[in-house]
């Protein structure tokens, strides 16, 4: 069992130089990411809106639509505003860097860069995004996950969850919609090294859902894959 099989993160690379694109595709793929590619700003923006990747690597100098404009549009639309953007700048120019960060880019990497460094930056930006800051919380739809107080609030009201139910909810919410297999949940939530009975997960999931009223469907079953969090989910 590969831990990332059901939940590998997707990176969208928007870059017009074919050799850079191929270098990134190869290295990100090797690091376990699912990789999507776009060769110009316009199709990159369309792809970002359609596929909602976990991270976007965005070149500044692009045909059709420049990287700054792509970034501005991504960050000003509710659907894509939360996707972290790593900008590729032509050189380590402070001006470009500052402009990129002002546009809402989450990080930048100056060309020429080492593929290994870029992969590390992608991993770091994902880690940063998923770790709630001190006292911070993760808000997804009507749910709020507070790692500091170990609470989940639904429409502002604290849910009365057991420790296992909290960990189950937290694991799924932190994946933001990517499915997690029962085996991975048994390992990460229960700490079982050799999972034998995945029905344990179903039993606890049923109890968790029973506490969510009309929002039970937000913790959705994915046939053959496990469970996923779906902020807009309805009863299934
Ligand atoms: Ca370019």
mmCIF file of C-alpha atoms and ligand atoms in Angstrom:
data_model
loop_
_atom_site.group_PDB
_atom_site.id
_atom_site.type_symbol
_atom_site.label_atom_id
_atom_site.label_comp_id
_atom_site.label_asym_id
_atom_site.label_seq_id
_atom_site.Cartn_x
_atom_site.Cartn_y
_atom_site.Cartn_z
ATOM 1 C CA UNK A 1 0.000 0.000 0.000
ATOM 2 C CA UNK A 2 1.359 3.385 -0.989
ATOM 3 C CA UNK A 3 0.242 6.015 1.511
ATOM 4 C CA UNK A 4 -0.306 8.629 -1.161
ATOM 5 C CA UNK A 5 -2.223 6.429 -3.572
ATOM 6 C CA UNK A 6 -5.663 7.785 -2.818
ATOM 7 C CA UNK A 7 -4.674 11.319 -2.059
ATOM 8 C CA UNK A 8 -1.717 12.552 -4.053
ATOM 9 C CA UNK A 9 -1.608 16.309 -4.423
ATOM 10 C CA UNK A 10 -2.009 17.929 -7.806
ATOM 11 C CA UNK A 11 0.364 20.591 -9.098
ATOM 12 C CA UNK A 12 -0.527 22.715 -12.115
ATOM 13 C CA UNK A 13 2.526 24.081 -13.919
ATOM 14 C CA UNK A 14 1.920 27.081 -16.202
ATOM 15 C CA UNK A 15 5.022 27.692 -18.291
ATOM 16 C CA UNK A 16 5.619 28.268 -22.003
ATOM 17 C CA UNK A 17 9.190 26.983 -22.233
ATOM 18 C CA UNK A 18 8.917 23.332 -23.193
ATOM 19 C CA UNK A 19 12.186 22.213 -21.608
ATOM 20 C CA UNK A 20 11.382 23.850 -18.263
ATOM 21 C CA UNK A 21 7.899 22.338 -18.397
ATOM 22 C CA UNK A 22 9.302 18.874 -19.005
ATOM 23 C CA UNK A 23 11.906 19.257 -16.246
ATOM 24 C CA UNK A 24 9.189 20.222 -13.769
ATOM 25 C CA UNK A 25 6.812 17.515 -14.921
ATOM 26 C CA UNK A 26 9.494 14.863 -14.486
ATOM 27 C CA UNK A 27 10.655 15.995 -11.048
ATOM 28 C CA UNK A 28 7.213 16.654 -9.573
ATOM 29 C CA UNK A 29 5.976 13.318 -10.882
ATOM 30 C CA UNK A 30 8.933 11.564 -9.284
ATOM 31 C CA UNK A 31 8.168 13.314 -5.999
ATOM 32 C CA UNK A 32 4.704 11.732 -6.053
ATOM 33 C CA UNK A 33 2.617 14.621 -7.324
ATOM 34 C CA UNK A 34 -0.051 14.459 -9.970
ATOM 35 C CA UNK A 35 1.077 17.003 -12.568
ATOM 36 C CA UNK A 36 -1.037 19.115 -14.923
ATOM 37 C CA UNK A 37 0.575 21.294 -17.566
ATOM 38 C CA UNK A 38 -0.431 24.463 -19.394
ATOM 39 C CA UNK A 39 1.655 26.284 -21.990
ATOM 40 C CA UNK A 40 0.164 29.773 -21.790
ATOM 41 C CA UNK A 41 -1.555 32.063 -19.320
ATOM 42 C CA UNK A 42 -5.074 31.774 -20.697
ATOM 43 C CA UNK A 43 -5.211 27.966 -20.770
ATOM 44 C CA UNK A 44 -3.433 27.874 -17.408
ATOM 45 C CA UNK A 45 -6.189 29.966 -15.853
ATOM 46 C CA UNK A 46 -8.887 27.792 -17.433
ATOM 47 C CA UNK A 47 -7.161 24.633 -16.190
ATOM 48 C CA UNK A 48 -6.823 26.069 -12.673
ATOM 49 C CA UNK A 49 -10.548 26.837 -12.566
ATOM 50 C CA UNK A 50 -11.532 23.444 -13.943
ATOM 51 C CA UNK A 51 -9.141 21.192 -12.026
ATOM 52 C CA UNK A 52 -8.621 23.182 -8.759
ATOM 53 C CA UNK A 53 -5.077 21.904 -8.194
ATOM 54 C CA UNK A 54 -3.483 21.918 -4.731
ATOM 55 C CA UNK A 55 -0.614 24.160 -5.860
ATOM 56 C CA UNK A 56 0.103 26.248 -8.953
ATOM 57 C CA UNK A 57 3.603 26.897 -10.289
ATOM 58 C CA UNK A 58 3.272 29.993 -12.451
ATOM 59 C CA UNK A 59 5.813 31.541 -14.790
ATOM 60 C CA UNK A 60 5.711 35.338 -15.043
ATOM 61 C CA UNK A 61 6.542 35.731 -18.733
ATOM 62 C CA UNK A 62 3.792 33.927 -20.604
ATOM 63 C CA UNK A 63 2.013 34.292 -23.942
ATOM 64 C CA UNK A 64 -1.750 35.032 -24.089
ATOM 65 C CA UNK A 65 -1.885 36.312 -20.526
ATOM 66 C CA UNK A 66 1.033 37.326 -18.348
ATOM 67 C CA UNK A 67 1.690 35.545 -15.066
ATOM 68 C CA UNK A 68 0.817 38.633 -13.001
ATOM 69 C CA UNK A 69 -2.603 38.788 -14.596
ATOM 70 C CA UNK A 70 -3.183 35.053 -14.115
ATOM 71 C CA UNK A 71 -2.221 35.389 -10.453
ATOM 72 C CA UNK A 72 -4.462 38.417 -9.944
ATOM 73 C CA UNK A 73 -7.432 36.605 -11.460
ATOM 74 C CA UNK A 74 -6.789 33.455 -9.440
ATOM 75 C CA UNK A 75 -6.530 35.355 -6.188
ATOM 76 C CA UNK A 76 -9.622 37.469 -6.795
ATOM 77 C CA UNK A 77 -11.956 34.561 -7.477
ATOM 78 C CA UNK A 78 -13.504 32.646 -4.581
ATOM 79 C CA UNK A 79 -13.045 29.321 -6.318
ATOM 80 C CA UNK A 80 -9.299 29.634 -6.709
ATOM 81 C CA UNK A 81 -8.212 32.242 -4.148
ATOM 82 C CA UNK A 82 -7.026 29.671 -1.629
ATOM 83 C CA UNK A 83 -4.785 27.748 -4.052
ATOM 84 C CA UNK A 84 -1.165 28.607 -3.250
ATOM 85 C CA UNK A 85 0.835 30.062 -6.143
ATOM 86 C CA UNK A 86 4.595 29.758 -6.566
ATOM 87 C CA UNK A 87 5.895 32.242 -9.111
ATOM 88 C CA UNK A 88 8.822 31.600 -11.402
ATOM 89 C CA UNK A 89 10.693 34.821 -12.050
ATOM 90 C CA UNK A 90 13.250 35.333 -14.803
ATOM 91 C CA UNK A 91 15.885 36.418 -12.357
ATOM 92 C CA UNK A 92 16.174 37.215 -8.695
ATOM 93 C CA UNK A 93 14.938 40.720 -9.273
ATOM 94 C CA UNK A 94 13.598 42.312 -6.172
ATOM 95 C CA UNK A 95 11.031 44.265 -8.196
ATOM 96 C CA UNK A 96 9.505 41.164 -9.733
ATOM 97 C CA UNK A 97 9.558 39.380 -6.432
ATOM 98 C CA UNK A 98 7.813 42.173 -4.606
ATOM 99 C CA UNK A 99 5.275 42.565 -7.410
ATOM 100 C CA UNK A 100 4.539 38.838 -7.308
ATOM 101 C CA UNK A 101 4.045 38.756 -3.575
ATOM 102 C CA UNK A 102 1.821 41.853 -3.748
ATOM 103 C CA UNK A 103 -0.340 40.051 -6.260
ATOM 104 C CA UNK A 104 -0.862 37.326 -3.704
ATOM 105 C CA UNK A 105 1.742 34.779 -4.786
ATOM 106 C CA UNK A 106 2.715 32.568 -1.846
ATOM 107 C CA UNK A 107 6.335 32.089 -2.818
ATOM 108 C CA UNK A 108 8.667 32.697 -5.732
ATOM 109 C CA UNK A 109 11.594 30.847 -7.255
ATOM 110 C CA UNK A 110 14.155 32.608 -9.438
ATOM 111 C CA UNK A 111 15.299 31.077 -12.713
ATOM 112 C CA UNK A 112 17.526 29.229 -13.225
ATOM 113 C CA UNK A 113 16.428 27.002 -10.355
ATOM 114 C CA UNK A 114 17.215 23.459 -9.317
ATOM 115 C CA UNK A 115 14.255 21.102 -9.735
ATOM 116 C CA UNK A 116 14.923 19.743 -6.281
ATOM 117 C CA UNK A 117 14.583 23.198 -4.766
ATOM 118 C CA UNK A 118 11.308 23.760 -6.559
ATOM 119 C CA UNK A 119 9.911 20.430 -5.321
ATOM 120 C CA UNK A 120 10.913 21.400 -1.768
ATOM 121 C CA UNK A 121 9.161 24.763 -2.145
ATOM 122 C CA UNK A 122 5.989 23.070 -3.365
ATOM 123 C CA UNK A 123 6.055 20.717 -0.386
ATOM 124 C CA UNK A 124 6.743 23.609 2.004
ATOM 125 C CA UNK A 125 3.900 25.736 0.699
ATOM 126 C CA UNK A 126 1.487 22.812 1.100
ATOM 127 C CA UNK A 127 2.686 22.177 4.632
ATOM 128 C CA UNK A 128 2.332 25.835 5.511
ATOM 129 C CA UNK A 129 -1.134 26.049 4.078
ATOM 130 C CA UNK A 130 -2.332 22.964 5.922
ATOM 131 C CA UNK A 131 -0.859 23.700 9.312
ATOM 132 C CA UNK A 132 -3.190 26.111 11.063
ATOM 133 C CA UNK A 133 -1.171 28.830 12.731
ATOM 134 C CA UNK A 134 -1.155 29.278 16.516
ATOM 135 C CA UNK A 135 -4.773 29.585 17.521
ATOM 136 C CA UNK A 136 -5.643 29.379 13.840
ATOM 137 C CA UNK A 137 -8.392 27.325 12.377
ATOM 138 C CA UNK A 138 -9.361 25.777 9.089
ATOM 139 C CA UNK A 139 -12.721 26.920 7.763
ATOM 140 C CA UNK A 140 -14.328 24.810 5.048
ATOM 141 C CA UNK A 141 -17.944 25.492 4.199
ATOM 142 C CA UNK A 142 -20.055 25.365 7.379
ATOM 143 C CA UNK A 143 -17.282 23.528 9.264
ATOM 144 C CA UNK A 144 -14.437 25.007 11.298
ATOM 145 C CA UNK A 145 -11.574 22.847 12.497
ATOM 146 C CA UNK A 146 -9.686 24.260 15.474
ATOM 147 C CA UNK A 147 -6.459 22.359 16.041
ATOM 148 C CA UNK A 148 -5.619 24.461 19.093
ATOM 149 C CA UNK A 149 -8.683 23.494 21.098
ATOM 150 C CA UNK A 150 -9.350 20.157 19.334
ATOM 151 C CA UNK A 151 -12.818 21.291 18.390
ATOM 152 C CA UNK A 152 -14.900 21.113 15.270
ATOM 153 C CA UNK A 153 -17.611 23.731 14.977
ATOM 154 C CA UNK A 154 -20.558 23.413 12.647
ATOM 155 C CA UNK A 155 -22.225 26.711 11.776
ATOM 156 C CA UNK A 156 -20.493 28.152 14.824
ATOM 157 C CA UNK A 157 -21.684 25.514 17.305
ATOM 158 C CA UNK A 158 -19.158 23.176 18.907
ATOM 159 C CA UNK A 159 -19.731 19.524 18.025
ATOM 160 C CA UNK A 160 -19.579 17.001 20.838
ATOM 161 C CA UNK A 161 -17.065 14.571 19.332
ATOM 162 C CA UNK A 162 -15.011 11.747 20.778
ATOM 163 C CA UNK A 163 -11.233 11.936 20.307
ATOM 164 C CA UNK A 164 -11.401 9.445 17.434
ATOM 165 C CA UNK A 165 -14.245 11.305 15.744
ATOM 166 C CA UNK A 166 -12.285 14.549 16.001
ATOM 167 C CA UNK A 167 -9.185 12.959 14.464
ATOM 168 C CA UNK A 168 -11.244 11.401 11.711
ATOM 169 C CA UNK A 169 -12.916 14.721 10.878
ATOM 170 C CA UNK A 170 -9.583 16.565 11.054
ATOM 171 C CA UNK A 171 -7.790 14.079 8.771
ATOM 172 C CA UNK A 172 -10.479 14.398 6.098
ATOM 173 C CA UNK A 173 -10.871 18.173 6.374
ATOM 174 C CA UNK A 174 -7.142 18.743 6.110
ATOM 175 C CA UNK A 175 -7.095 16.865 2.823
ATOM 176 C CA UNK A 176 -9.665 19.358 1.508
ATOM 177 C CA UNK A 177 -11.638 17.042 -0.665
ATOM 178 C CA UNK A 178 -9.017 14.476 -1.667
ATOM 179 C CA UNK A 179 -10.173 10.956 -0.777
ATOM 180 C CA UNK A 180 -8.412 8.963 1.949
ATOM 181 C CA UNK A 181 -8.525 5.183 2.004
ATOM 182 C CA UNK A 182 -9.771 3.245 5.042
ATOM 183 C CA UNK A 183 -6.302 1.727 5.417
ATOM 184 C CA UNK A 184 -4.681 5.154 5.562
ATOM 185 C CA UNK A 185 -7.269 6.343 8.094
ATOM 186 C CA UNK A 186 -6.656 3.276 10.272
ATOM 187 C CA UNK A 187 -2.966 4.040 10.211
ATOM 188 C CA UNK A 188 -3.166 7.822 10.695
ATOM 189 C CA UNK A 189 -6.164 8.097 13.041
ATOM 190 C CA UNK A 190 -5.923 4.876 15.028
ATOM 191 C CA UNK A 191 -2.208 4.246 14.606
ATOM 192 C CA UNK A 192 -2.740 0.669 13.384
ATOM 193 C CA UNK A 193 0.323 -0.575 11.563
ATOM 194 C CA UNK A 194 -1.299 -3.661 10.122
ATOM 195 C CA UNK A 195 -4.925 -2.790 9.590
ATOM 196 C CA UNK A 196 -7.078 -5.884 9.638
ATOM 197 C CA UNK A 197 -10.640 -4.684 9.944
ATOM 198 C CA UNK A 198 -11.552 -1.577 7.984
ATOM 199 C CA UNK A 199 -15.173 -1.765 9.203
ATOM 200 C CA UNK A 200 -13.916 0.076 12.302
ATOM 201 C CA UNK A 201 -13.656 3.172 10.124
ATOM 202 C CA UNK A 202 -17.203 2.792 8.840
ATOM 203 C CA UNK A 203 -18.587 2.393 12.341
ATOM 204 C CA UNK A 204 -16.945 5.570 13.616
ATOM 205 C CA UNK A 205 -17.793 7.446 10.444
ATOM 206 C CA UNK A 206 -21.451 6.543 10.962
ATOM 207 C CA UNK A 207 -21.314 7.919 14.509
ATOM 208 C CA UNK A 208 -19.599 11.090 13.341
ATOM 209 C CA UNK A 209 -22.181 11.652 10.601
ATOM 210 C CA UNK A 210 -25.028 11.093 13.036
ATOM 211 C CA UNK A 211 -23.884 14.246 14.837
ATOM 212 C CA UNK A 212 -23.924 16.438 11.733
ATOM 213 C CA UNK A 213 -27.632 16.643 10.936
ATOM 214 C CA UNK A 214 -28.263 17.834 7.386
ATOM 215 C CA UNK A 215 -24.493 18.182 6.848
ATOM 216 C CA UNK A 216 -23.770 14.458 7.265
ATOM 217 C CA UNK A 217 -23.079 14.220 3.537
ATOM 218 C CA UNK A 218 -20.063 16.529 3.901
ATOM 219 C CA UNK A 219 -18.143 13.418 4.943
ATOM 220 C CA UNK A 220 -18.762 11.441 1.814
ATOM 221 C CA UNK A 221 -18.106 7.828 0.893
ATOM 222 C CA UNK A 222 -16.056 7.393 -2.267
ATOM 223 C CA UNK A 223 -16.690 4.008 -3.795
ATOM 224 C CA UNK A 224 -13.479 1.999 -3.933
ATOM 225 C CA UNK A 225 -11.408 4.842 -2.498
ATOM 226 C CA UNK A 226 -12.552 5.518 1.077
ATOM 227 C CA UNK A 227 -13.867 8.822 2.343
ATOM 228 C CA UNK A 228 -13.541 12.470 1.432
ATOM 229 C CA UNK A 229 -14.600 15.817 2.818
ATOM 230 C CA UNK A 230 -17.027 17.724 0.612
ATOM 231 C CA UNK A 231 -17.974 21.152 1.961
ATOM 232 C CA UNK A 232 -21.053 21.266 -0.246
ATOM 233 C CA UNK A 233 -22.066 17.662 0.393
ATOM 234 C CA UNK A 234 -25.632 16.651 0.921
ATOM 235 C CA UNK A 235 -27.005 13.453 2.384
ATOM 236 C CA UNK A 236 -25.809 10.425 0.424
HETATM 237 CA CA1 LIG B 1 8.206 32.077 -19.879
#
